[in-house]
Coordinates of C-alpha atoms and ligand atoms in Angstrom, one line a residue:
M1 CA -38.7 12.8 -13.3
F2 CA -42.1 11.4 -12.6
R3 CA -43.8 14.8 -12.3
D4 CA -42.5 16.0 -15.7
S5 CA -43.7 12.9 -17.5
F6 CA -47.0 13.1 -15.8
K7 CA -47.4 16.7 -17.0
Y8 CA -46.3 15.8 -20.5
Y9 CA -48.9 13.0 -20.9
K10 CA -51.6 15.0 -19.2
S11 CA -51.3 17.9 -21.5
R12 CA -54.2 18.6 -23.9
N13 CA -52.5 21.5 -25.7
P14 CA -50.1 20.4 -27.1
A15 CA -51.3 16.8 -27.1
P16 CA -48.4 14.4 -26.2
N17 CA -46.6 12.2 -28.7
L18 CA -47.5 8.6 -27.8
D19 CA -44.6 6.9 -29.7
D20 CA -42.8 6.1 -26.5
V21 CA -45.8 4.6 -24.7
I22 CA -45.1 0.9 -24.1
D23 CA -47.7 -1.1 -26.0
L24 CA -47.7 -4.7 -24.9
E25 CA -49.9 -5.7 -27.8
N26 CA -46.8 -5.0 -30.0
P27 CA -44.0 -6.0 -27.6
D28 CA -41.3 -6.2 -30.3
H29 CA -39.5 -3.2 -29.0
V30 CA -40.1 -3.8 -25.3
K31 CA -37.7 -5.8 -23.1
V32 CA -40.0 -8.5 -21.7
R33 CA -39.9 -12.0 -20.4
K34 CA -42.8 -14.2 -21.3
I35 CA -44.3 -15.9 -18.2
K36 CA -46.0 -19.3 -18.4
A37 CA -49.3 -19.7 -16.5
N38 CA -49.5 -22.1 -13.6
I39 CA -52.5 -24.2 -14.7
S40 CA -54.7 -25.3 -11.8
D41 CA -57.9 -27.4 -11.9
E42 CA -59.9 -24.8 -10.0
Q43 CA -60.4 -22.9 -13.2
D44 CA -63.1 -25.3 -14.4
E45 CA -65.5 -24.8 -11.5
N46 CA -65.9 -21.1 -11.8
N47 CA -64.0 -19.1 -14.3
F48 CA -65.1 -15.6 -13.2
G49 CA -65.3 -14.4 -16.8
L50 CA -61.7 -15.5 -17.6
K51 CA -60.5 -17.3 -20.7
P52 CA -58.7 -20.6 -20.0
A53 CA -55.2 -19.7 -18.6
E54 CA -53.5 -21.6 -21.4
K55 CA -54.5 -18.7 -23.7
W56 CA -53.3 -15.9 -21.5
I57 CA -50.4 -13.8 -22.7
I58 CA -48.2 -12.8 -19.7
Y59 CA -45.1 -10.7 -19.6
E60 CA -42.8 -9.3 -17.0
L61 CA -41.1 -6.0 -17.9
L62 CA -37.4 -6.5 -17.6
D63 CA -36.7 -2.9 -16.9
I64 CA -39.3 -2.9 -14.1
P65 CA -38.6 -6.2 -12.3
G66 CA -41.8 -7.6 -10.7
L67 CA -44.1 -5.7 -12.9
I68 CA -46.3 -8.3 -14.6
F69 CA -48.8 -7.7 -17.4
I70 CA -51.6 -10.0 -18.5
Q71 CA -53.1 -9.0 -21.8
N72 CA -56.8 -9.0 -21.4
P73 CA -57.6 -12.5 -20.0
F74 CA -61.3 -11.8 -19.9
T75 CA -64.0 -13.1 -22.3
P76 CA -66.4 -10.4 -23.7
N77 CA -69.1 -11.6 -21.4
G78 CA -66.6 -11.5 -18.5
Q79 CA -65.9 -7.9 -19.2
R80 CA -69.6 -7.1 -19.2
Y81 CA -70.1 -9.0 -15.9
W82 CA -67.3 -7.1 -14.1
I83 CA -68.3 -3.7 -15.5
I84 CA -71.8 -4.2 -14.2
K85 CA -70.5 -5.4 -10.8
C86 CA -68.5 -2.2 -10.4
L87 CA -71.3 0.1 -11.5
K88 CA -74.3 -1.6 -9.9
D89 CA -73.0 -3.6 -6.8
Y90 CA -69.7 -2.0 -5.8
S91 CA -71.2 1.5 -5.8
K92 CA -73.5 1.1 -2.8
E93 CA -73.5 -0.1 0.8
P94 CA -71.8 -1.7 2.5
Y95 CA -69.0 -0.2 0.4
K96 CA -67.8 3.3 0.9
L97 CA -68.0 5.9 -1.9
N98 CA -66.4 9.3 -2.4
I99 CA -70.0 10.7 -2.8
D100 CA -71.1 9.4 0.7
A101 CA -69.6 12.6 2.1
H102 CA -71.8 14.8 -0.2
N103 CA -75.0 13.4 1.4
I104 CA -76.7 13.2 -2.0
L105 CA -77.9 9.6 -1.9
A106 CA -80.9 9.4 0.4
N107 CA -82.3 5.9 0.3
E108 CA -81.4 5.4 -3.3
T109 CA -78.2 4.1 -4.9
W110 CA -75.9 5.8 -7.4
W111 CA -76.9 3.2 -10.0
E112 CA -80.7 3.6 -9.4
I113 CA -80.5 7.4 -9.9
C114 CA -78.0 7.5 -12.7
F115 CA -79.5 5.2 -15.3
Q116 CA -82.8 7.0 -15.7
M117 CA -83.4 10.1 -17.7
S118 CA -83.2 13.0 -15.3
E119 CA -81.3 16.1 -14.6
R120 CA -80.2 14.6 -11.3
A121 CA -78.7 11.6 -13.1
K122 CA -76.7 13.8 -15.4
I123 CA -75.2 15.6 -12.4
L124 CA -74.6 12.6 -10.2
L125 CA -73.1 10.3 -12.9
P126 CA -69.7 11.9 -13.2
K127 CA -69.4 12.5 -9.4
L128 CA -68.6 8.9 -8.5
R129 CA -64.8 8.6 -8.4
W130 CA -64.0 5.7 -6.1
S131 CA -65.4 3.0 -3.8
T132 CA -63.6 1.0 -1.2
L133 CA -64.3 -2.6 -0.4
G134 CA -63.0 -4.9 2.3
Y135 CA -60.7 -2.9 4.6
H136 CA -61.6 0.7 3.6
H137 CA -58.7 2.7 2.6
N138 CA -58.7 5.9 4.6
W139 CA -57.6 8.6 2.2
D140 CA -56.6 11.1 4.9
T141 CA -54.7 9.0 7.3
K142 CA -53.7 6.4 4.7
L143 CA -54.4 3.8 7.3
Y144 CA -56.6 0.7 7.4
S145 CA -58.6 -0.1 10.5
E146 CA -60.6 -3.0 12.0
N147 CA -63.3 -0.4 12.7
S148 CA -63.7 0.4 9.0
K149 CA -64.2 -2.6 6.9
S150 CA -66.8 -4.6 4.9
A151 CA -66.7 -8.1 3.7
M152 CA -64.8 -8.5 0.4
P153 CA -67.2 -9.5 -2.4
M154 CA -66.8 -13.2 -2.9
E155 CA -66.5 -13.1 -6.6
L156 CA -63.8 -10.4 -6.5
S157 CA -61.8 -12.5 -4.0
G158 CA -62.4 -15.5 -6.2
L159 CA -61.2 -13.7 -9.4
T160 CA -58.1 -12.4 -7.7
S161 CA -57.2 -15.7 -6.2
I162 CA -57.3 -17.3 -9.7
L163 CA -55.1 -14.6 -11.1
A164 CA -52.7 -15.0 -8.1
K165 CA -52.5 -18.8 -8.3
T166 CA -52.0 -18.7 -12.1
L167 CA -48.9 -16.5 -11.5
G168 CA -47.6 -18.6 -8.6
F169 CA -48.7 -16.2 -5.8
S170 CA -50.6 -19.0 -4.1
D171 CA -50.8 -17.4 -0.6
F172 CA -52.3 -14.1 -1.8
K173 CA -55.5 -13.0 0.1
A174 CA -57.7 -10.2 -1.3
E175 CA -58.4 -8.1 1.8
A176 CA -59.0 -4.6 0.4
A177 CA -59.9 -3.1 -2.9
I178 CA -60.3 0.3 -4.4
V179 CA -62.5 0.7 -7.5
N180 CA -61.5 3.8 -9.4
Y181 CA -64.1 5.4 -11.8
Y182 CA -62.5 7.6 -14.4
R183 CA -64.3 9.9 -16.9
M184 CA -62.4 10.9 -20.0
N185 CA -60.9 14.0 -18.3
S186 CA -60.0 12.3 -15.0
T187 CA -56.4 11.6 -13.9
L188 CA -54.9 9.9 -10.9
A189 CA -52.0 11.7 -9.4
G190 CA -48.7 10.0 -8.8
H191 CA -48.4 8.0 -5.5
T192 CA -47.1 4.8 -3.9
D193 CA -49.3 2.3 -2.3
H194 CA -47.7 1.7 1.1
S195 CA -50.6 1.7 3.5
E196 CA -50.8 -2.1 3.6
M197 CA -48.9 -3.9 6.5
N198 CA -47.9 -6.4 3.9
V199 CA -46.1 -4.8 1.0
A200 CA -44.4 -8.0 0.1
A201 CA -47.7 -9.3 -1.3
P202 CA -48.5 -8.3 -4.9
L203 CA -51.1 -5.7 -5.8
F204 CA -53.5 -6.5 -8.6
S205 CA -54.9 -3.8 -10.9
I206 CA -57.6 -4.7 -13.4
S207 CA -58.8 -2.2 -16.0
F208 CA -62.0 -2.0 -18.0
G209 CA -63.4 0.5 -20.6
Q210 CA -61.4 3.3 -22.2
T211 CA -57.6 3.1 -22.5
A212 CA -55.3 4.5 -19.8
I213 CA -51.8 5.8 -20.1
F214 CA -50.4 4.3 -16.9
L215 CA -47.2 6.0 -15.7
I216 CA -44.8 4.1 -13.5
G217 CA -41.6 5.5 -12.1
G218 CA -39.1 4.3 -9.5
P219 CA -39.1 4.2 -5.7
K220 CA -38.4 8.0 -5.6
Q221 CA -40.2 10.9 -7.2
E222 CA -37.0 11.9 -8.9
D223 CA -36.7 8.6 -10.8
S224 CA -37.7 8.6 -14.5
A225 CA -40.9 7.0 -15.5
N226 CA -42.3 4.7 -18.2
A227 CA -45.7 5.0 -19.8
I228 CA -47.8 1.9 -20.6
F229 CA -51.1 1.6 -22.4
L230 CA -53.7 -0.2 -20.3
R231 CA -56.7 -1.4 -22.3
S232 CA -60.0 -3.0 -21.3
G233 CA -59.4 -6.3 -19.6
D234 CA -55.7 -5.8 -19.0
V235 CA -54.3 -6.8 -15.7
V236 CA -51.2 -5.3 -14.1
I237 CA -49.5 -6.9 -11.0
M238 CA -47.1 -4.9 -9.0
S239 CA -45.0 -7.5 -7.2
G240 CA -41.5 -7.7 -5.8
S241 CA -39.4 -4.6 -6.2
S242 CA -42.1 -2.9 -8.4
R243 CA -44.6 -3.0 -5.5
L244 CA -43.6 0.4 -4.1
R245 CA -42.8 2.3 -7.2
Y246 CA -44.5 5.7 -8.0
H247 CA -47.4 5.4 -10.4
G248 CA -50.4 7.2 -11.7
V249 CA -52.7 7.8 -14.6
P250 CA -52.1 11.1 -16.5
K251 CA -54.5 10.4 -19.3
I252 CA -57.6 8.5 -20.5
L253 CA -57.8 7.9 -24.3
S254 CA -60.9 6.8 -26.3
T255 CA -60.4 3.3 -27.4
S256 CA -60.9 2.2 -31.0
R257 CA -61.5 -1.4 -30.2
I258 CA -64.3 -2.4 -27.8
P259 CA -63.7 -5.9 -26.6
W260 CA -66.9 -5.9 -24.5
D261 CA -68.9 -5.9 -27.7
D262 CA -67.3 -8.9 -29.3
N263 CA -69.4 -12.0 -29.5
G264 CA -68.6 -14.7 -27.0
E265 CA -67.3 -17.7 -28.9
D266 CA -67.2 -20.0 -25.9
N267 CA -70.5 -21.6 -25.2
R268 CA -69.2 -23.4 -22.2
E269 CA -69.2 -20.1 -20.4
I270 CA -71.1 -20.0 -17.2
I271 CA -70.9 -16.3 -16.3
T272 CA -74.2 -14.5 -16.6
Y273 CA -75.5 -10.9 -16.3
N274 CA -78.8 -9.2 -16.8
Y275 CA -79.1 -7.8 -20.3
D276 CA -81.0 -4.7 -19.2
D277 CA -78.2 -3.9 -16.7
W278 CA -75.7 -4.3 -19.5
R279 CA -77.6 -1.9 -21.7
K280 CA -77.3 0.8 -19.0
A281 CA -73.7 0.0 -18.1
R282 CA -72.7 0.1 -21.8
T283 CA -73.8 3.8 -22.0
Y284 CA -71.4 4.6 -19.1
I285 CA -68.3 2.7 -20.2
V286 CA -68.2 4.2 -23.7
E287 CA -66.9 7.3 -22.0
A288 CA -65.3 6.0 -18.9
R289 CA -62.7 3.7 -17.5
I290 CA -62.9 1.5 -14.4
N291 CA -60.0 0.2 -12.4
M292 CA -60.3 -2.5 -9.7
N293 CA -57.2 -2.3 -7.5
I294 CA -56.9 -5.3 -5.1
R295 CA -54.5 -5.6 -2.2
Q296 CA -53.6 -7.9 0.7
V297 CA -53.4 -5.9 3.9
L298 CA -52.3 -8.3 6.6
E299 CA -49.1 -10.3 7.0
P300 CA -49.2 -14.0 6.5
G301 CA -50.8 -15.5 9.6
Q302 CA -52.0 -12.2 10.9
I303 CA -55.7 -12.2 11.8
V304 CA -56.5 -8.6 12.7
L305 CA -55.0 -5.2 12.4
Y306 CA -53.6 -3.5 15.4
Ligands
OGA1 C1 -54.7 2.9 -7.3 C2 -54.1 3.0 -8.7 C3 -54.2 2.8 -11.1 C4 -55.2 2.7 -12.2 O1 -55.9 2.7 -7.2 O2 -53.9 2.9 -6.3 O3 -52.9 3.1 -8.8 O4 -54.7 2.1 -13.3 N1 -54.9 2.8 -9.8 O5 -56.3 3.2 -12.2
MN2 MN1 -51.9 2.9 -6.8

């Protein structure tokens, strides 16, 4: 049962045995199908921090049809760029944050307060748990509304559109995103994502920072669950019949490898970031995980929600 597995992996004392966690860096014992990337020319114009698609390693898990895994397709600079985006840009207006309700940000942003030495910074830093972009997910009603939306950040739509096209989902439109910010002791309870009008469209989940144990069950709470390691840069796509499965994050683990520190080998790379921003963001990500969760909300051809 999903709930039992969640409890098992969440436990600190005793700590769980991780032998059964699916590790797609060593897929020898996992039933997978290798997927070939659809190569398009668009890649050359702006790569959004992605390696050339010819180099991506892509699997579909045969026991979970429609669940697609791309092993970190990002360059080290790409990871830095997206980590900074999430921490500096996606954590302020016009996006919605969990800490808006606390009324603690006057005319300052979370980023401005948190990366200076102060007591306030220490308190505020771990309080950020999510932000919503595009159509804002309403956590209470679980509904999206035309009255509650911002524009989707162009670069995030662009990134998702490349991921989608490379997997053959050419009609995908990024219309809503949740950015989840995890500290080392954070979890995300089991749930299904069913608020979107269009649950036939795939859902894209991109992880940075420390490693997650991602738990995915079946359509019902009672179904058994599989645990999968998600490391920095990994992309999971919930498509087809996997789109409405129960899933959650029972545990964050410290990573031994830190791909964002590798030196970029590709000097054709065009993605840039501010080095001082990275110096700050790096101090955060050594004990945190960030997940960008991107959805299409509307049906094909639908223009507004009603
Ligand atoms: C979500 C979600 C999973 C993750 O935001 O709906 O399931 O890996 N996130 O953080
Ligand atoms: Mn989810």
